[in-house]
Coordinates of C-alpha atoms in Angstrom, one line a residue:
Chain A
M1 CA 172.8 58.6 90.1
A2 CA 171.1 55.4 90.9
G3 CA 168.3 54.1 88.6
V4 CA 169.3 56.7 86.1
T5 CA 168.9 54.0 83.3
T6 CA 165.2 53.5 84.0
R7 CA 164.3 57.5 83.8
P8 CA 164.0 59.7 80.8
A9 CA 167.4 61.4 80.3
I10 CA 167.4 65.0 81.1
D11 CA 169.7 67.5 80.0
L12 CA 169.9 70.0 83.1
E13 CA 171.3 72.9 81.0
V14 CA 168.6 72.6 78.2
L15 CA 165.8 72.7 80.6
R16 CA 167.6 75.5 82.7
E17 CA 167.6 77.5 79.9
R18 CA 164.2 76.7 79.2
A19 CA 163.1 77.7 82.9
L20 CA 164.8 81.1 82.3
R21 CA 162.9 81.6 79.0
I22 CA 159.5 80.9 80.6
R23 CA 160.3 83.1 83.4
R24 CA 161.0 85.9 81.2
E25 CA 157.4 85.2 79.2
I26 CA 155.7 85.1 82.6
I27 CA 157.2 88.6 83.4
E28 CA 156.8 90.1 79.9
S29 CA 153.0 88.7 79.6
T30 CA 151.9 89.9 83.0
T31 CA 153.5 93.3 82.5
A32 CA 152.0 93.7 79.0
A33 CA 148.7 92.8 80.7
G34 CA 149.2 95.2 83.7
S35 CA 148.1 92.6 86.2
G36 CA 148.2 88.9 86.9
H37 CA 150.3 86.5 89.1
P38 CA 153.8 86.7 88.2
T39 CA 155.0 85.5 91.7
T40 CA 153.1 82.6 91.9
S41 CA 153.8 81.6 88.4
L42 CA 157.5 82.2 88.8
S43 CA 157.5 79.8 91.9
G44 CA 156.2 76.7 89.7
V45 CA 158.6 77.0 86.7
E46 CA 160.7 74.1 87.5
I47 CA 157.6 71.9 88.2
A48 CA 156.1 72.7 85.0
V49 CA 159.6 72.7 82.8
A50 CA 160.4 69.1 84.3
L51 CA 156.8 67.7 83.4
Y52 CA 156.7 69.0 79.9
F53 CA 160.1 69.4 78.8
G54 CA 161.8 66.6 81.1
G55 CA 160.0 63.8 79.4
I56 CA 157.7 63.1 82.0
L57 CA 154.5 64.1 80.6
R58 CA 153.3 62.3 77.5
Y59 CA 151.6 64.8 75.4
D60 CA 151.2 65.8 71.7
A61 CA 150.7 69.4 70.9
K62 CA 149.0 68.8 67.4
R63 CA 146.4 66.8 69.4
P64 CA 145.6 68.1 72.5
R65 CA 142.7 65.9 73.1
W66 CA 144.5 62.9 72.3
P67 CA 142.8 60.5 74.7
D68 CA 146.2 58.6 76.0
R69 CA 147.8 61.7 76.9
D70 CA 148.8 62.4 80.4
R71 CA 146.8 65.2 82.1
F72 CA 148.2 68.4 84.0
I73 CA 145.6 70.3 85.6
L74 CA 146.6 73.5 87.2
S75 CA 144.2 73.8 89.9
E76 CA 145.8 77.1 91.3
G77 CA 144.4 78.8 88.1
H78 CA 145.8 82.4 88.8
G79 CA 149.1 80.6 88.0
A80 CA 147.7 80.9 84.2
P81 CA 150.7 82.8 83.0
L82 CA 153.2 80.1 83.9
L83 CA 150.8 77.4 82.3
Y84 CA 150.4 79.6 79.0
A85 CA 154.1 80.1 78.7
V86 CA 154.8 76.3 79.1
L87 CA 152.0 75.2 76.5
A88 CA 153.1 77.9 74.2
E89 CA 156.7 76.6 74.4
A90 CA 155.4 73.1 74.1
G91 CA 153.9 74.0 71.1
Y92 CA 150.1 74.4 71.4
F93 CA 149.9 77.8 70.3
P94 CA 152.3 80.5 69.1
T95 CA 154.4 82.3 71.9
A96 CA 153.5 85.4 70.4
E97 CA 149.9 85.1 71.7
L98 CA 151.3 85.4 75.3
N99 CA 151.3 89.0 74.9
T100 CA 147.5 89.0 74.4
L101 CA 147.3 87.6 78.2
R102 CA 144.1 89.0 79.6
K103 CA 143.2 91.3 77.0
F104 CA 139.6 91.3 75.6
G105 CA 139.1 88.8 72.9
S106 CA 142.2 86.8 74.0
P107 CA 141.7 83.1 74.8
L108 CA 144.5 83.6 77.3
E109 CA 142.1 85.0 80.3
G110 CA 143.1 85.6 83.6
H111 CA 142.5 82.2 84.6
P112 CA 142.5 79.2 82.2
N113 CA 139.6 78.2 80.1
M114 CA 139.7 74.6 78.9
R115 CA 137.3 75.8 76.1
K116 CA 139.3 78.6 74.8
V117 CA 143.1 77.2 75.1
P118 CA 144.6 73.9 73.7
G119 CA 146.2 72.0 76.2
V120 CA 144.1 73.4 79.1
E121 CA 142.6 70.6 80.8
A122 CA 140.4 72.3 83.3
S123 CA 138.8 75.7 83.9
T124 CA 139.9 76.5 87.0
G125 CA 140.5 79.7 89.2
S126 CA 137.9 79.0 91.7
L127 CA 140.2 77.3 94.2
G128 CA 140.1 73.8 95.5
E129 CA 138.4 72.2 92.5
G130 CA 141.2 70.6 90.3
L131 CA 142.1 67.6 92.6
S132 CA 138.4 66.5 92.1
I133 CA 138.6 66.9 88.3
G134 CA 141.7 65.0 88.3
I135 CA 140.3 61.9 90.1
G136 CA 137.6 62.0 87.3
H137 CA 140.4 61.8 84.8
A138 CA 142.1 58.9 86.6
L139 CA 138.8 57.0 86.9
A140 CA 138.2 57.4 83.5
G141 CA 141.7 56.2 82.6
R142 CA 141.3 53.3 84.5
L143 CA 137.8 52.3 83.2
D144 CA 138.9 52.8 79.5
G145 CA 142.2 50.7 80.2
K146 CA 144.5 53.5 79.6
D147 CA 147.6 54.0 81.3
Y148 CA 147.9 57.7 81.0
H149 CA 148.9 59.6 84.5
V150 CA 147.2 62.7 86.0
F151 CA 149.1 65.4 87.6
V152 CA 147.4 68.0 89.6
M153 CA 149.0 71.2 91.0
T154 CA 147.6 73.2 93.7
G155 CA 148.9 75.9 95.9
D156 CA 149.5 75.7 99.6
G157 CA 147.0 78.2 100.5
E158 CA 144.5 76.6 98.3
I159 CA 144.4 73.3 100.2
E160 CA 142.6 75.2 103.1
E161 CA 139.5 74.7 100.6
G162 CA 137.5 71.7 102.3
Q163 CA 136.9 70.1 99.0
V164 CA 140.7 69.1 98.6
W165 CA 140.3 67.0 101.6
E166 CA 137.2 65.4 100.3
A167 CA 139.3 64.5 97.3
A168 CA 142.3 63.4 99.3
M169 CA 140.0 60.8 100.8
A170 CA 138.4 59.7 97.7
A171 CA 141.8 59.4 95.9
V172 CA 142.8 56.9 98.4
Q173 CA 139.5 55.0 98.4
F174 CA 139.6 54.5 94.9
N175 CA 143.2 53.3 94.9
L176 CA 144.3 55.8 92.2
S177 CA 148.0 55.1 91.6
N178 CA 147.5 56.9 88.3
L179 CA 147.2 60.4 90.1
T180 CA 149.9 62.6 91.5
L181 CA 149.2 65.9 93.3
I182 CA 151.9 68.4 93.1
V183 CA 151.5 71.1 96.0
N184 CA 153.6 74.4 95.1
N185 CA 154.4 75.2 98.7
N186 CA 155.8 78.7 98.4
D187 CA 154.6 79.7 101.9
F188 CA 152.4 82.6 101.0
Q189 CA 148.6 83.4 100.1
Q190 CA 147.0 86.5 99.3
T191 CA 147.4 88.7 102.4
A192 CA 150.3 87.1 104.3
S193 CA 152.2 83.6 104.9
I194 CA 150.3 80.5 105.2
E195 CA 151.2 80.1 109.0
K196 CA 149.9 83.7 109.8
V197 CA 146.6 83.3 108.1
M198 CA 145.6 79.3 108.1
N199 CA 148.4 77.0 108.4
T200 CA 148.2 74.0 106.3
K201 CA 151.2 72.6 107.5
P202 CA 152.7 69.8 107.9
I203 CA 151.3 69.2 104.3
A204 CA 153.1 66.0 103.6
A205 CA 152.3 64.5 106.9
K206 CA 148.6 65.3 106.4
F207 CA 148.2 63.5 103.0
E208 CA 150.3 60.7 104.5
S209 CA 147.6 60.3 107.3
F210 CA 145.2 60.3 104.4
G211 CA 146.7 57.3 103.1
W212 CA 148.7 59.0 100.2
I213 CA 152.6 58.6 99.7
A214 CA 154.0 62.0 100.4
V215 CA 157.6 63.5 99.7
D216 CA 158.9 66.7 100.4
I217 CA 161.4 68.2 97.6
D218 CA 163.0 71.4 96.6
G219 CA 160.9 72.5 94.0
H220 CA 163.5 74.6 92.3
D221 CA 166.1 71.8 92.2
L222 CA 165.5 70.2 88.6
T223 CA 166.9 66.9 89.3
A224 CA 164.9 66.6 92.4
V225 CA 161.6 67.6 90.8
H226 CA 162.4 65.2 87.9
E227 CA 163.1 62.3 90.3
A228 CA 159.9 63.0 92.4
L229 CA 157.4 63.3 89.4
A230 CA 159.2 60.3 87.3
V231 CA 158.4 58.0 90.1
P232 CA 154.7 57.8 90.5
R233 CA 154.4 56.7 87.0
R234 CA 156.1 53.3 87.8
S235 CA 154.4 52.9 91.2
S236 CA 152.3 49.8 91.6
E237 CA 151.3 50.5 95.2
G238 CA 147.8 51.4 94.4
R239 CA 148.2 54.6 96.2
P240 CA 148.1 58.4 95.0
Q241 CA 151.2 60.3 95.5
C242 CA 151.7 63.9 97.0
V243 CA 154.7 65.8 96.1
V244 CA 155.1 68.8 98.3
A245 CA 157.4 71.0 96.5
H246 CA 159.3 73.8 98.6
T247 CA 159.2 77.0 96.5
V248 CA 159.9 80.6 96.5
K249 CA 157.2 83.0 95.5
G250 CA 158.6 85.2 92.8
K251 CA 161.7 82.7 92.2
G252 CA 164.4 84.4 89.9
V253 CA 163.6 88.2 90.4
S254 CA 165.7 89.0 93.4
F255 CA 163.4 91.9 94.5
I256 CA 160.1 90.4 94.4
E257 CA 161.3 86.8 95.9
G258 CA 159.6 86.0 99.2
P259 CA 157.3 87.9 101.5
L260 CA 157.5 91.3 99.8
G261 CA 153.8 91.6 99.1
H262 CA 153.7 90.9 95.2
H263 CA 150.8 88.8 95.1
G264 CA 148.6 89.5 92.2
K265 CA 150.7 92.2 91.0
A266 CA 152.3 92.6 87.8
L267 CA 155.7 94.6 87.6
T268 CA 155.8 97.8 86.2
A269 CA 157.8 98.3 83.0
D270 CA 160.7 99.6 84.9
E271 CA 160.8 96.8 87.4
A272 CA 160.0 94.4 84.6
K273 CA 163.4 95.8 82.6
R274 CA 165.3 95.0 85.7
A275 CA 163.8 91.5 86.2
L276 CA 164.4 90.7 82.5
A277 CA 168.1 91.8 83.0
E278 CA 168.3 89.4 85.9
L279 CA 166.6 86.5 83.8
S280 CA 168.9 86.8 80.7
R281 CA 171.9 85.4 82.4
Chain B
M1 CA 90.3 58.6 98.6
T2 CA 92.3 61.5 97.4
N3 CA 96.1 61.8 96.8
L4 CA 98.5 64.1 98.1
V5 CA 97.6 66.7 95.7
G6 CA 93.8 66.3 96.5
T7 CA 92.7 64.4 93.4
D8 CA 91.7 61.0 92.7
A9 CA 94.2 60.1 90.0
P10 CA 95.9 57.0 91.0
L11 CA 99.4 56.8 92.1
G12 CA 102.3 55.5 90.0
A13 CA 106.2 55.1 91.0
A14 CA 107.9 57.9 92.7
T15 CA 109.8 60.1 90.1
R16 CA 113.3 59.0 91.8
E17 CA 112.3 55.4 91.1
A18 CA 111.5 55.9 87.7
F19 CA 115.0 57.8 87.3
G20 CA 116.6 54.5 88.6
D21 CA 114.8 52.3 86.3
E22 CA 115.6 54.4 83.2
L23 CA 119.3 54.8 84.2
V24 CA 119.6 51.1 84.0
A25 CA 117.8 50.7 80.7
L26 CA 120.3 53.8 79.2
G27 CA 123.0 52.0 81.0
K28 CA 122.6 48.9 78.9
E29 CA 122.6 51.1 75.7
H30 CA 125.4 53.3 76.5
A31 CA 128.4 52.0 77.6
E32 CA 129.8 55.7 78.3
I33 CA 127.4 56.5 81.0
V34 CA 128.5 56.5 84.5
V35 CA 127.0 57.1 87.7
I36 CA 128.2 59.3 90.6
D37 CA 126.4 58.8 94.2
G38 CA 126.8 60.6 97.5
D39 CA 126.1 57.4 99.5
V40 CA 122.5 57.7 99.1
N41 CA 122.1 55.2 96.3
N42 CA 119.3 53.2 98.2
S43 CA 117.4 56.5 98.4
T44 CA 117.9 57.9 95.0
Y45 CA 117.4 54.2 93.2
T46 CA 121.0 54.3 91.5
N47 CA 121.6 51.3 93.3
K48 CA 120.0 49.6 90.6
F49 CA 122.6 50.8 88.2
M50 CA 125.2 50.1 90.8
K51 CA 124.0 46.4 90.9
E52 CA 124.0 46.3 87.1
F53 CA 127.1 48.0 86.3
P54 CA 129.4 48.1 89.4
D55 CA 132.5 49.2 87.4
R56 CA 130.8 52.3 86.0
F57 CA 129.4 53.3 89.5
F58 CA 131.3 55.5 91.9
N59 CA 130.2 56.0 95.5
C60 CA 132.1 59.4 96.7
G61 CA 130.6 59.3 100.1
I62 CA 129.1 62.3 101.8
A63 CA 131.0 65.0 100.0
E64 CA 129.0 66.7 97.0
S65 CA 131.7 69.2 96.0
N66 CA 134.0 66.5 95.3
M67 CA 131.3 64.2 93.5
I68 CA 130.6 67.2 91.1
G69 CA 134.2 67.8 90.5
I70 CA 134.7 63.9 89.6
A71 CA 131.7 64.0 87.5
S72 CA 133.4 67.0 85.8
G73 CA 136.8 65.2 85.0
L74 CA 134.9 62.0 83.7
A75 CA 132.6 64.0 81.3
S76 CA 136.1 65.9 80.1
C77 CA 137.3 62.3 79.2
G78 CA 134.1 61.5 77.1
K79 CA 131.8 59.9 79.8
V80 CA 127.9 61.1 80.2
A81 CA 128.2 61.5 84.3
F82 CA 124.8 61.2 86.0
V83 CA 125.3 62.6 89.4
S84 CA 122.7 61.7 92.0
S85 CA 121.8 62.7 95.5
F86 CA 119.2 64.6 97.3
S87 CA 118.5 67.8 95.5
A88 CA 119.1 70.1 98.6
F89 CA 122.6 68.4 99.2
L90 CA 123.6 68.2 95.4
I91 CA 122.9 71.7 94.4
N92 CA 123.2 73.5 97.7
N93 CA 126.3 72.0 98.9
A94 CA 128.0 71.8 95.2
Y95 CA 127.0 75.2 94.0
E96 CA 130.2 76.6 93.3
Q97 CA 131.2 73.4 91.6
L98 CA 128.3 73.3 89.5
R99 CA 129.2 76.8 88.3
M100 CA 132.8 76.6 87.4
S101 CA 133.4 72.8 86.9
V102 CA 130.3 72.1 85.0
A103 CA 128.2 75.0 83.7
Y104 CA 131.3 77.2 82.6
P105 CA 133.0 74.4 80.6
R106 CA 129.6 73.2 79.6
L107 CA 130.3 69.5 80.3
N108 CA 128.1 66.6 79.9
V109 CA 127.2 66.2 83.8
K110 CA 123.5 65.2 84.4
C111 CA 122.6 66.1 87.9
V112 CA 119.5 64.2 89.1
G113 CA 118.2 65.6 92.4
T114 CA 115.9 63.5 94.4
H115 CA 113.5 64.5 97.4
A116 CA 112.8 67.7 96.1
G117 CA 109.9 70.0 97.4
I118 CA 108.0 69.7 101.0
S119 CA 106.3 66.4 99.7
I120 CA 109.2 64.6 101.2
G121 CA 107.4 64.7 104.3
E122 CA 108.4 63.6 107.8
D123 CA 112.3 64.2 107.5
G124 CA 111.5 67.8 107.4
P125 CA 113.1 71.0 106.0
S126 CA 117.0 70.0 106.2
Q127 CA 116.2 67.4 103.4
M128 CA 113.6 69.6 101.3
A129 CA 115.1 71.3 98.2
L130 CA 112.7 74.3 97.8
E131 CA 115.3 76.7 95.8
D132 CA 116.8 74.2 93.5
V133 CA 114.9 75.4 90.3
A134 CA 116.0 78.8 91.1
A135 CA 119.7 77.9 91.9
T136 CA 119.9 75.9 88.5
R137 CA 118.1 78.3 86.4
A138 CA 120.7 80.9 87.3
L139 CA 123.6 78.4 86.1
A140 CA 124.2 79.7 82.4
G141 CA 123.7 77.0 79.8
F142 CA 121.9 74.7 82.2
V143 CA 118.8 72.7 81.2
V144 CA 116.3 72.3 84.1
L145 CA 113.7 69.6 83.7
V146 CA 111.1 68.9 86.4
P147 CA 108.8 65.8 85.3
A148 CA 105.4 65.2 86.7
D149 CA 105.1 61.4 87.1
E150 CA 106.6 58.2 86.5
K151 CA 106.3 57.9 82.6
S152 CA 107.5 61.6 81.9
T153 CA 110.4 61.1 84.0
R154 CA 111.6 58.1 82.3
S155 CA 111.4 60.6 79.1
A156 CA 113.1 63.5 80.8
I157 CA 116.0 61.2 81.9
R158 CA 116.4 60.1 78.2
A159 CA 116.4 63.7 76.8
A160 CA 118.9 64.5 79.5
Y161 CA 121.1 61.8 78.2
A162 CA 120.5 62.9 74.6
H163 CA 121.2 66.6 75.2
D164 CA 124.8 67.7 74.6
G165 CA 125.7 69.8 77.9
P166 CA 124.7 70.2 81.5
V167 CA 121.3 69.3 83.0
Y168 CA 119.5 69.4 86.2
V169 CA 116.5 67.1 86.5
R170 CA 114.2 67.3 89.7
T171 CA 112.5 64.2 91.0
G172 CA 110.7 63.7 94.2
R173 CA 110.3 60.9 97.0
P174 CA 106.6 60.1 97.2
K175 CA 104.4 58.1 94.8
A176 CA 103.4 60.3 92.1
P177 CA 99.9 60.7 90.7
I178 CA 99.7 59.2 87.2
V179 CA 99.4 62.2 84.5
Y180 CA 100.6 60.2 81.4
A181 CA 100.1 57.0 79.9
D182 CA 102.8 55.3 77.7
G183 CA 103.9 57.3 74.9
V184 CA 104.8 60.8 76.5
E185 CA 107.8 62.3 75.2
V186 CA 109.5 65.1 76.8
R187 CA 111.6 67.5 74.7
I188 CA 113.9 70.3 76.0
G189 CA 112.2 73.6 75.5
K190 CA 108.8 72.2 74.8
A191 CA 105.5 72.2 77.1
L192 CA 103.6 69.3 77.2
Q193 CA 99.9 70.4 76.7
V194 CA 97.9 68.2 78.9
R195 CA 94.5 69.9 78.5
D196 CA 93.2 72.4 76.1
G197 CA 91.1 75.3 77.2
I198 CA 90.3 79.2 76.4
D199 CA 89.4 80.6 79.7
V200 CA 92.4 80.2 81.8
T201 CA 95.9 78.6 81.6
L202 CA 97.3 76.5 84.4
I203 CA 101.2 76.3 84.1
A204 CA 102.9 73.6 86.5
N205 CA 105.7 71.3 86.8
G206 CA 106.7 68.3 89.0
L207 CA 103.8 67.1 91.2
M208 CA 101.7 70.4 90.7
V209 CA 101.1 68.9 87.1
A210 CA 98.5 66.6 88.7
A211 CA 97.0 69.1 90.9
A212 CA 96.5 71.5 87.9
V213 CA 94.8 68.6 85.9
G214 CA 92.8 68.0 88.9
A215 CA 91.7 71.6 89.3
A216 CA 90.7 71.9 85.5
D217 CA 88.3 69.3 86.1
V218 CA 86.9 70.9 88.8
L219 CA 86.7 74.3 87.1
A220 CA 85.1 72.3 84.1
R221 CA 82.0 71.4 86.0
E222 CA 81.4 75.3 86.4
N223 CA 81.9 75.8 82.4
L224 CA 85.4 77.1 82.9
R225 CA 87.7 75.7 80.5
A226 CA 91.4 75.4 81.3
R227 CA 94.4 74.9 79.5
V228 CA 97.0 73.0 81.2
L229 CA 100.7 73.4 80.4
D230 CA 103.2 71.0 81.9
M231 CA 106.2 73.0 81.8
V232 CA 108.6 70.0 82.4
S233 CA 111.3 71.9 80.5
T234 CA 111.5 74.6 83.0
K235 CA 114.5 76.1 81.2
P236 CA 115.0 76.5 78.3
I237 CA 111.1 77.3 78.6
D238 CA 108.4 77.1 76.0
E239 CA 108.1 81.0 75.1
D240 CA 105.9 80.2 72.4
A241 CA 103.6 78.0 74.1
I242 CA 103.2 80.7 77.3
A243 CA 102.8 83.5 74.7
K244 CA 100.0 81.7 72.9
A245 CA 98.2 80.8 76.1
A246 CA 98.6 84.1 77.5
R247 CA 97.0 85.4 74.1
E248 CA 94.1 83.0 73.9
T249 CA 93.2 82.7 77.5
G250 CA 94.1 85.9 78.9
A251 CA 94.8 84.7 82.7
I252 CA 97.6 82.4 84.2
V253 CA 98.1 80.2 87.0
V254 CA 101.5 79.3 87.7
A255 CA 101.8 76.1 90.3
E256 CA 105.0 74.7 91.6
E257 CA 106.3 72.9 94.8
H258 CA 109.0 75.5 95.4
L259 CA 109.8 78.7 96.9
H260 CA 108.4 81.9 95.4
A261 CA 111.4 83.4 94.3
G262 CA 113.2 82.3 91.1
G263 CA 111.1 79.3 90.2
L264 CA 108.6 78.4 87.3
G265 CA 106.3 81.4 88.4
S266 CA 109.6 83.7 87.9
A267 CA 110.1 82.1 84.5
V268 CA 106.7 82.2 83.2
A269 CA 106.3 86.0 84.5
E270 CA 109.5 86.9 82.7
T271 CA 108.1 85.5 79.5
V272 CA 104.5 86.8 79.7
A273 CA 106.1 90.3 80.5
A274 CA 107.9 90.2 77.4
T275 CA 105.3 88.6 75.2
A276 CA 101.8 89.2 76.1
P277 CA 101.2 90.9 79.5
V278 CA 98.1 89.1 81.2
P279 CA 97.2 88.5 85.1
I280 CA 99.2 85.9 86.8
E281 CA 98.4 84.3 90.2
F282 CA 101.0 82.0 91.7
V283 CA 100.6 78.8 93.8
D284 CA 103.8 78.1 95.6
V285 CA 105.5 77.6 98.9
G286 CA 106.0 81.2 99.5
D287 CA 109.1 82.6 101.3
R288 CA 109.5 80.2 104.0
Y289 CA 110.9 76.7 104.8
G290 CA 108.9 73.5 105.1
E291 CA 108.4 71.3 108.4
S292 CA 107.7 67.6 109.3
G293 CA 104.5 66.0 108.6
T294 CA 103.1 63.6 106.2
P295 CA 103.2 64.7 102.5
E296 CA 99.4 65.0 102.4
E297 CA 99.2 67.2 105.7
L298 CA 101.9 69.4 104.2
M299 CA 100.7 70.0 100.7
L300 CA 97.2 70.8 102.3
H301 CA 99.1 73.3 104.9
Y302 CA 101.6 74.8 102.4
G303 CA 98.3 75.3 99.9
L304 CA 99.6 73.0 97.0
T305 CA 96.5 71.2 96.2
A306 CA 94.0 71.0 93.3
S307 CA 91.8 73.2 95.6
D308 CA 94.5 75.8 95.9
V309 CA 95.0 75.9 92.2
V310 CA 91.3 76.2 91.6
R311 CA 91.1 79.1 94.1
A312 CA 94.1 80.8 92.3
A313 CA 92.2 80.3 88.9
K314 CA 89.0 82.1 90.1
R315 CA 91.2 85.1 91.5
V316 CA 93.1 85.2 88.3
L317 CA 89.5 85.2 86.2
D318 CA 88.4 88.1 88.6
R319 CA 91.4 90.1 87.6
K320 CA 90.9 89.2 83.8
Q321 CA 87.4 90.3 83.9
T322 CA 88.3 93.6 85.9
L323 CA 90.6 94.4 83.1
S324 CA 88.3 93.7 80.2
I325 CA 85.6 96.0 81.6

């Protein structure tokens, strides 16, 4: 693979094992909660795994507010079960806490709360707000002479929000090469497909026309995801980068993959058992 | 020659300009202050900060939702983010972002709205914030400051900086009648007592403090001693000062340049009802929008002058008397 020496080495087998474990945790925690968004969470697993466990994101779970850390802002806050599983695996809190998801008194609320959960960079869940917040982090980093990188992940339906395009203009105007937007392009929003409800495609072309560097990748191919997310850190073009990650809603659990109307629904105990069997390979 | 609230108090700087000046002074003392603008810096006077500290100034264009999000991110990184635009656009356009990206995570974002109220004049109702106090009062954890004049605005901006958490400061476009000399100190949660009195209490914020002072002078000529409380800290409100005024004077007038619903009048009534119920009369814009005209014409037409406060005082004194019979 060209240029491999300049990139952090990745052990694909280890990352795949990690991805499987996180998928199981997403199913277990949402089924224990009886609600939540397992399918959105499953679609972003490889992206989060490449960032946190592929040597891309610079972080220290013992110091969640370390000023030099890279930032990962989950703008599509309903993907909280994914974020929580990844943060637990990364050591921010015990994995045993994942089963308190959405329960009264648990810091693991239905959507992420930066004041309650170490490693959560922004309180999200109201769609469209994360990219603007990421710009604030990127501007602060530049002002303070820090070299951290800011990654923001939105959904493909989420970018129907006008604020995202206000932010898309601003990121280019401010020359934020320390900012990467990942669009989790799983093709579905709450009631139907993106095309049917309010088509945001072609996503990469839209961001390119706004002045971003944009690439399309297979969001479940760990090598491709790693490659795409490792690049912007080295970029000196003075432009933000948008990675459109083509993903499958419910990825990894055959009977909820794709357009099967599982948005925002936890699996039943029986379904979860079948799902976990598929994910134990 | 009377001013826009119908008194002869001399005019000082506009409260928006006092904000711009104090921001520069604060910026010199505190390197963590950054300023976010919605391309109105020559109207809000944040251009003064921009000239002094260009690296700490971000013009986000005409996009208030994004502005608030950017301020949230900067504040998350330890900056004290002053965001400024016309109140009407800053609060109404970005209300959801204020709720979710600022209030809920309790970040150090200081929203300074300018051009509030009908006293902006000729530009008309699209530019007039008349519901901003109600809206920001309804953001959990927000502090809401509505200073009356130049000196108290400068102190309010300092108080906003020093407070750990989100703050809204309401400022206006026209030159404001002077209420205070040097040395006035705005404290969050505390009323400023401008006049003492025992017959009636006039509670006001913003420009209407000058109207209340003028009204107190008129009432004094009829041997009616009016207490005047400047409720610059509209939230949290000074419950002790209000309850004390209710008990000691037995009648209250609330005056504000804002819609009737949800503003200072509501805040005072909530406190009075819960502590020492007495009659209250309200001087405000009512349930309607403004129109174009000179500030003087509009303040007169919408009933926001010292004479209007005097009339309200007479009404509330009548009610007080009826109650005591």
